[in-house]
mmCIF file of C-alpha atoms in Angstrom:
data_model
loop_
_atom_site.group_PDB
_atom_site.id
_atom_site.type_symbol
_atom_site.label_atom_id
_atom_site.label_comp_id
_atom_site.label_asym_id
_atom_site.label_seq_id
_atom_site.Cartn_x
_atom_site.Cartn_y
_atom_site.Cartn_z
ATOM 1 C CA UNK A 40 0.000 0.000 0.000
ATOM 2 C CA UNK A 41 1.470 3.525 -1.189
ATOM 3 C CA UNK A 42 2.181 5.474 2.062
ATOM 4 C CA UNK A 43 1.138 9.833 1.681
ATOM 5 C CA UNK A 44 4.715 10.308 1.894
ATOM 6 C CA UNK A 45 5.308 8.202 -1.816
ATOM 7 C CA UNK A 46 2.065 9.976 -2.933
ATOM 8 C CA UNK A 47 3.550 13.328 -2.366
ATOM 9 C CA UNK A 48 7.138 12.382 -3.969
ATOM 10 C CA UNK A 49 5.395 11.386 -6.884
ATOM 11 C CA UNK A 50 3.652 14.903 -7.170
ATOM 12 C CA UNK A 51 7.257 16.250 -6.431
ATOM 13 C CA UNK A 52 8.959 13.770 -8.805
ATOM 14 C CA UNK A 53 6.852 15.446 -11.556
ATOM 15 C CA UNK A 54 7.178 18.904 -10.092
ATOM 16 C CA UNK A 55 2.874 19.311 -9.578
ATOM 17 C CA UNK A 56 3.319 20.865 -6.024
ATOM 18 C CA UNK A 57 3.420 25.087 -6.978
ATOM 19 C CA UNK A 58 4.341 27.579 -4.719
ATOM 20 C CA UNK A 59 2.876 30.930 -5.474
ATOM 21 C CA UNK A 60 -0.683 32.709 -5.262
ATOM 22 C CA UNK A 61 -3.434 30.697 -6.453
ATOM 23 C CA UNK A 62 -7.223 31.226 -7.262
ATOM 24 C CA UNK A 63 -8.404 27.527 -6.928
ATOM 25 C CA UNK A 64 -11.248 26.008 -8.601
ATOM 26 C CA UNK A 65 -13.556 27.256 -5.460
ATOM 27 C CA UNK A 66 -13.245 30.670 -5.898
ATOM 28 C CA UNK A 67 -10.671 30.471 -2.982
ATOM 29 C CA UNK A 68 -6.860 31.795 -3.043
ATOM 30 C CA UNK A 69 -3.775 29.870 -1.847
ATOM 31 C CA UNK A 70 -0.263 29.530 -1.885
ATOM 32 C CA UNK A 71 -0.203 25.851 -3.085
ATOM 33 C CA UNK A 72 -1.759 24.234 -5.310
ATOM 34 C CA UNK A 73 -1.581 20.429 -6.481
ATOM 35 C CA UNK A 74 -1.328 20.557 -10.079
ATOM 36 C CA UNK A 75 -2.527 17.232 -11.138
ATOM 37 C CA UNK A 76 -2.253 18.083 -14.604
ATOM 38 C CA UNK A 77 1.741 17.445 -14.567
ATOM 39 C CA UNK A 78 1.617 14.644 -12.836
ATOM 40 C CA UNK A 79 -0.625 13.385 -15.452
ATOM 41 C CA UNK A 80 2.279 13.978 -17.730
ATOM 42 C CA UNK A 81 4.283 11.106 -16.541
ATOM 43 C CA UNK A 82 2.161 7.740 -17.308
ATOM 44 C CA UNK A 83 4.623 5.608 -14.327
ATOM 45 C CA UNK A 84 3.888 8.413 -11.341
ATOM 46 C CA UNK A 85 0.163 8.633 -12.760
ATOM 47 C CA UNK A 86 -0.102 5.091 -12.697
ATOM 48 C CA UNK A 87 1.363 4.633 -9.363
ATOM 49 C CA UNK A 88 -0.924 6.934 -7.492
ATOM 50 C CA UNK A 89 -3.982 5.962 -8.951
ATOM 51 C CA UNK A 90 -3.462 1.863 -9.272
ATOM 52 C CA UNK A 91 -3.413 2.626 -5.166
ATOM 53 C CA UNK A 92 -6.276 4.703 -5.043
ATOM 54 C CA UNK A 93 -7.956 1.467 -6.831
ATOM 55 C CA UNK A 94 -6.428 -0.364 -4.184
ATOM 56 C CA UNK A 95 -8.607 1.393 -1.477
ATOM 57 C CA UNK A 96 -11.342 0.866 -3.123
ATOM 58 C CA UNK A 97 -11.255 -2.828 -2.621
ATOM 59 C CA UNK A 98 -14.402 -3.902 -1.342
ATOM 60 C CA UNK A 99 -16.556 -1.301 -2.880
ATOM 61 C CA UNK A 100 -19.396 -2.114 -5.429
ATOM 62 C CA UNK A 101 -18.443 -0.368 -8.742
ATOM 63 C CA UNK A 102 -20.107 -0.816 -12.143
ATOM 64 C CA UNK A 103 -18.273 2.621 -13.743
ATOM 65 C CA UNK A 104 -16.380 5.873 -12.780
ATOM 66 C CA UNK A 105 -17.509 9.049 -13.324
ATOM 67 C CA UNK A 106 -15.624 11.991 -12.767
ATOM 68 C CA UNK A 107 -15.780 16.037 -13.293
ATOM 69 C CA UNK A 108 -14.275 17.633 -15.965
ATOM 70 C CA UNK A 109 -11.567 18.584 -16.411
ATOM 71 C CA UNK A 110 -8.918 17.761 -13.650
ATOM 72 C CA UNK A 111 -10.699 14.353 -13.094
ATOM 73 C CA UNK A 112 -10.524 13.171 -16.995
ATOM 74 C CA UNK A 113 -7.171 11.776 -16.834
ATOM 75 C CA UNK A 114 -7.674 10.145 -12.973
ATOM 76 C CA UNK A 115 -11.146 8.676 -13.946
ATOM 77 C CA UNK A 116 -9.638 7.003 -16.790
ATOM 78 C CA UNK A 117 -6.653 5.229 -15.079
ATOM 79 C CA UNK A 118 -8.759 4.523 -12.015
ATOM 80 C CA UNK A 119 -11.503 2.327 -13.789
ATOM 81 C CA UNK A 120 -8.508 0.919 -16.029
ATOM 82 C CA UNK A 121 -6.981 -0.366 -12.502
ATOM 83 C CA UNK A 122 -10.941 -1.253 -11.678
ATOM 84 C CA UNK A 123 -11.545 -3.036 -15.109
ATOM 85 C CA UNK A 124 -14.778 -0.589 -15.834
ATOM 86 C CA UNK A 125 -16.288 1.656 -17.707
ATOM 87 C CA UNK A 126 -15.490 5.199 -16.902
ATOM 88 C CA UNK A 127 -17.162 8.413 -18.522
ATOM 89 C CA UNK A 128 -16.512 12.448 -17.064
ATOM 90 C CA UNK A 129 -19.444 15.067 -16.526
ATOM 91 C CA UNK A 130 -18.486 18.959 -17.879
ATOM 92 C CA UNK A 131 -20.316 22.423 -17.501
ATOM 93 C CA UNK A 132 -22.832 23.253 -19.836
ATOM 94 C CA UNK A 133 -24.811 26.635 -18.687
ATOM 95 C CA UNK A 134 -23.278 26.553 -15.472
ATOM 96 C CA UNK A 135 -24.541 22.654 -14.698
ATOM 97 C CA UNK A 136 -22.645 19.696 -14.058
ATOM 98 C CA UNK A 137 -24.132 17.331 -17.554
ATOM 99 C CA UNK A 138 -23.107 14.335 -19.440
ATOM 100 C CA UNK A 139 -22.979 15.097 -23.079
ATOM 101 C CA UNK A 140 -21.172 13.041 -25.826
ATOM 102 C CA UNK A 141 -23.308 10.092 -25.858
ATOM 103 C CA UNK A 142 -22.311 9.338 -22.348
ATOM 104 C CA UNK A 143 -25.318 8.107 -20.054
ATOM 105 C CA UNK A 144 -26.018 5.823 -16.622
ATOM 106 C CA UNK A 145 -27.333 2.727 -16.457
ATOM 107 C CA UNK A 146 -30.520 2.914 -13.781
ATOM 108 C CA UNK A 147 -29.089 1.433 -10.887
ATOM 109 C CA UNK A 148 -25.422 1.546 -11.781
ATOM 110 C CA UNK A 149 -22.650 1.514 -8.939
ATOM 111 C CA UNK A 150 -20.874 4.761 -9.745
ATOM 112 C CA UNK A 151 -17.414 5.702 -8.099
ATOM 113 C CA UNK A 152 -16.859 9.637 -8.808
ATOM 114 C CA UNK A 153 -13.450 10.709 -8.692
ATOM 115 C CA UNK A 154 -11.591 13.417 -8.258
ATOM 116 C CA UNK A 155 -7.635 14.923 -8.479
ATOM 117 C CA UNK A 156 -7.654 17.668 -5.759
ATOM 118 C CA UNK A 157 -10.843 18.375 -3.376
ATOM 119 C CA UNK A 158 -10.649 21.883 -1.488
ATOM 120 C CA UNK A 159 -14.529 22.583 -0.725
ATOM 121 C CA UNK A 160 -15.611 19.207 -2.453
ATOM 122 C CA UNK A 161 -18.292 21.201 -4.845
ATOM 123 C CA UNK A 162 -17.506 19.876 -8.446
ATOM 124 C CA UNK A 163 -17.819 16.321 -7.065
ATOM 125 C CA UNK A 164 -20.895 17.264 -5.017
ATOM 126 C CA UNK A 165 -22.472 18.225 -7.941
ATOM 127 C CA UNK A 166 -21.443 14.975 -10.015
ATOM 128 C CA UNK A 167 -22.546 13.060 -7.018
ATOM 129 C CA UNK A 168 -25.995 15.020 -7.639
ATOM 130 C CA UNK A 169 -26.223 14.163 -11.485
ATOM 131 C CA UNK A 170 -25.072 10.719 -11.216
ATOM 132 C CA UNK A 171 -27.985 10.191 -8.222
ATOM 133 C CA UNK A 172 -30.934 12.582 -10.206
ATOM 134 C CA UNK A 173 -30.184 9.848 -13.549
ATOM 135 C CA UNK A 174 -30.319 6.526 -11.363
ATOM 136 C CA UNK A 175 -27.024 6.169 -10.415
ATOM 137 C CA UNK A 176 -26.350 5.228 -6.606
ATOM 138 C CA UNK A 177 -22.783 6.505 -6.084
ATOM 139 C CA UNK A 178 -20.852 3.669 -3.519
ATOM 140 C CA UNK A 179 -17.745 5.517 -3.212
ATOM 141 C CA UNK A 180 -15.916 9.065 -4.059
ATOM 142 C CA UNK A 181 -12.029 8.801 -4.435
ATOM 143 C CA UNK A 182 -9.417 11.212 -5.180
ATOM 144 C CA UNK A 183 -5.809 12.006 -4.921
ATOM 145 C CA UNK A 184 -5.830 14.936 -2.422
ATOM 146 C CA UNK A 185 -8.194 15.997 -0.032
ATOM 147 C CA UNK A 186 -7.063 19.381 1.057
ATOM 148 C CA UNK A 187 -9.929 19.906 3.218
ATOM 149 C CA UNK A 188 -7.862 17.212 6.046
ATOM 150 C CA UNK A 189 -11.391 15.095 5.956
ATOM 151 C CA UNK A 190 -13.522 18.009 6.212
ATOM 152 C CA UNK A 191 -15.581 17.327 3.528
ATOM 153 C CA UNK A 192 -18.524 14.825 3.481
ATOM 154 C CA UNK A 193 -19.966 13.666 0.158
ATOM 155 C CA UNK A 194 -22.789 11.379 2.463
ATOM 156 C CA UNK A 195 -20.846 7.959 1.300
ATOM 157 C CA UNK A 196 -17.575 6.308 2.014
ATOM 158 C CA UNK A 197 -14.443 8.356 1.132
ATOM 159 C CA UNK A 198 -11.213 7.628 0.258
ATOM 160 C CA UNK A 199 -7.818 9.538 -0.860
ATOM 161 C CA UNK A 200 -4.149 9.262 -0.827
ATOM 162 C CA UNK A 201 -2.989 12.583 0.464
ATOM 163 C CA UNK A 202 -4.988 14.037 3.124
ATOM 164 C CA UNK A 203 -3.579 17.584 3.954
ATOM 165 C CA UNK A 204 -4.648 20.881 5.118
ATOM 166 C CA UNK A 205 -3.779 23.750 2.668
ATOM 167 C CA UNK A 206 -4.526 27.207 3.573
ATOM 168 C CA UNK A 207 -7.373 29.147 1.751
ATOM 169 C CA UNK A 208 -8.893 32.024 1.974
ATOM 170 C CA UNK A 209 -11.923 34.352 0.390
ATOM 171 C CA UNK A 210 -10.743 36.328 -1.758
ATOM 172 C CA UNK A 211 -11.519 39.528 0.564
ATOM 173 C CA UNK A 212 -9.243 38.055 3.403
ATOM 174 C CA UNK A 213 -6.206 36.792 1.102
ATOM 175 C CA UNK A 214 -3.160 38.389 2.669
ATOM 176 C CA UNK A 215 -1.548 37.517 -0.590
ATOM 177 C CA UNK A 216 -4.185 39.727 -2.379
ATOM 178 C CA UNK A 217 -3.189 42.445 0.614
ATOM 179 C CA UNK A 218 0.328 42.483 0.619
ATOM 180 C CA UNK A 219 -0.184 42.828 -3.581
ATOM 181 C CA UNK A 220 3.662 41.172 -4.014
ATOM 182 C CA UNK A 221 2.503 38.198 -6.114
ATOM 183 C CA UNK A 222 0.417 38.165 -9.320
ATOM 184 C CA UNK A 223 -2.556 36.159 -8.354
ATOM 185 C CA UNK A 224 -2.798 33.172 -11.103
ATOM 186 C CA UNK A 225 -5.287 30.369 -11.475
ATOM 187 C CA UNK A 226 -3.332 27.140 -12.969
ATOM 188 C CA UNK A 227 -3.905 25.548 -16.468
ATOM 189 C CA UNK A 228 -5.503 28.646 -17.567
ATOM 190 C CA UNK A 229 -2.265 31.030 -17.233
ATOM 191 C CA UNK A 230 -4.920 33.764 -16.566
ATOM 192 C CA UNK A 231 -3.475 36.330 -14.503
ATOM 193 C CA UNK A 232 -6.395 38.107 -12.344
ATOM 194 C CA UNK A 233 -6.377 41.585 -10.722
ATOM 195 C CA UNK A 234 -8.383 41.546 -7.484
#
């Protein structure tokens, strides 16, 4: 079983822990942030993490894995490869969490969602919502990091690798944001915001 400390040198092997001032996908700002993305880059570290993700999972009913778009595409994919099962991603359309391109739910279906990074746990919240409002009945939610340090409670069993607490703030109360030193960025976009 991969201990957090091998989780984490696999994000550092592949150089996914940034330093810096972040808007995260909540709306909140931070100093860290977990990109997943480069990670993803190297198929061995990416394999790694999320063959023992699979591995705590043992025991749970699955019939597919769902994830949200976009950080969970790559994850999902690997996850139900180590599961053997079908796995499909939900994206925004008007604002909503939907599944578009031909992907549906069998009524009934024993759904995983997974995630890379959860901070507030909304995206997957929502998914957890979709998957349950088309017939799903979600057994599990997985991801890589939990930054909340098991705050966060999706209402079924939960499981990660890395369970840390990050700092975040509003946006209002960012002493990054006060202090004005460091361009506030939010990753994979490159957009650089003013606050």
């Amino acid at each position: 079983m991969l201990t957090q400390e091998q989780a984490l040198e696999c994000y550092r092997k592949t150089g996914a822990i940034l330093k810096g001032h972040f808007k995260l996908t909540s709306g909140r700002h931070s100093d860290t942030y977990m990109q997943s993305a480069k990670l993803f880059i190297d198929t061995k570290q990416s394999e790694i993490v999320c063959k023992a993700l699979a591995e705590k999972l043992e025991g749970v009913e699955v019939d597919m894995v769902v994830s949200p778009a976009i950080g969970g595409i790559l994850m999902g994919y690997e996850v139900a490869r180590q599961l053997g099962v079908p796995n499909i991603f939900a994206e925004r359309e008007n604002g909503e969490m939907t599944l578009r391109r031909g992907f549906s739910i069998p009524e009934g279906a024993k759904v995983i969602v997974v995630e890379d990074v959860v901070t507030t746990g909304g995206s997957v919240k929502e998914v957890v919502k979709l998957v349950q409002s088309l017939g799903g009945n979600v057994t599990a939610v997985a991801s890589l990091v939990d930054r909340s340090n098991g705050a966060v409670d999706f209402g079924v069993k939960y499981v990660n690798l890395i369970s840390m607490e990050v700092v975040s703030y509003e946006p209002d109360e960012c002493p990054l944001c006060k202090e004005g030193k460091i361009e506030l960025v939010k990753p994979g976009s490159r957009q650089v915001f003013k606050k």
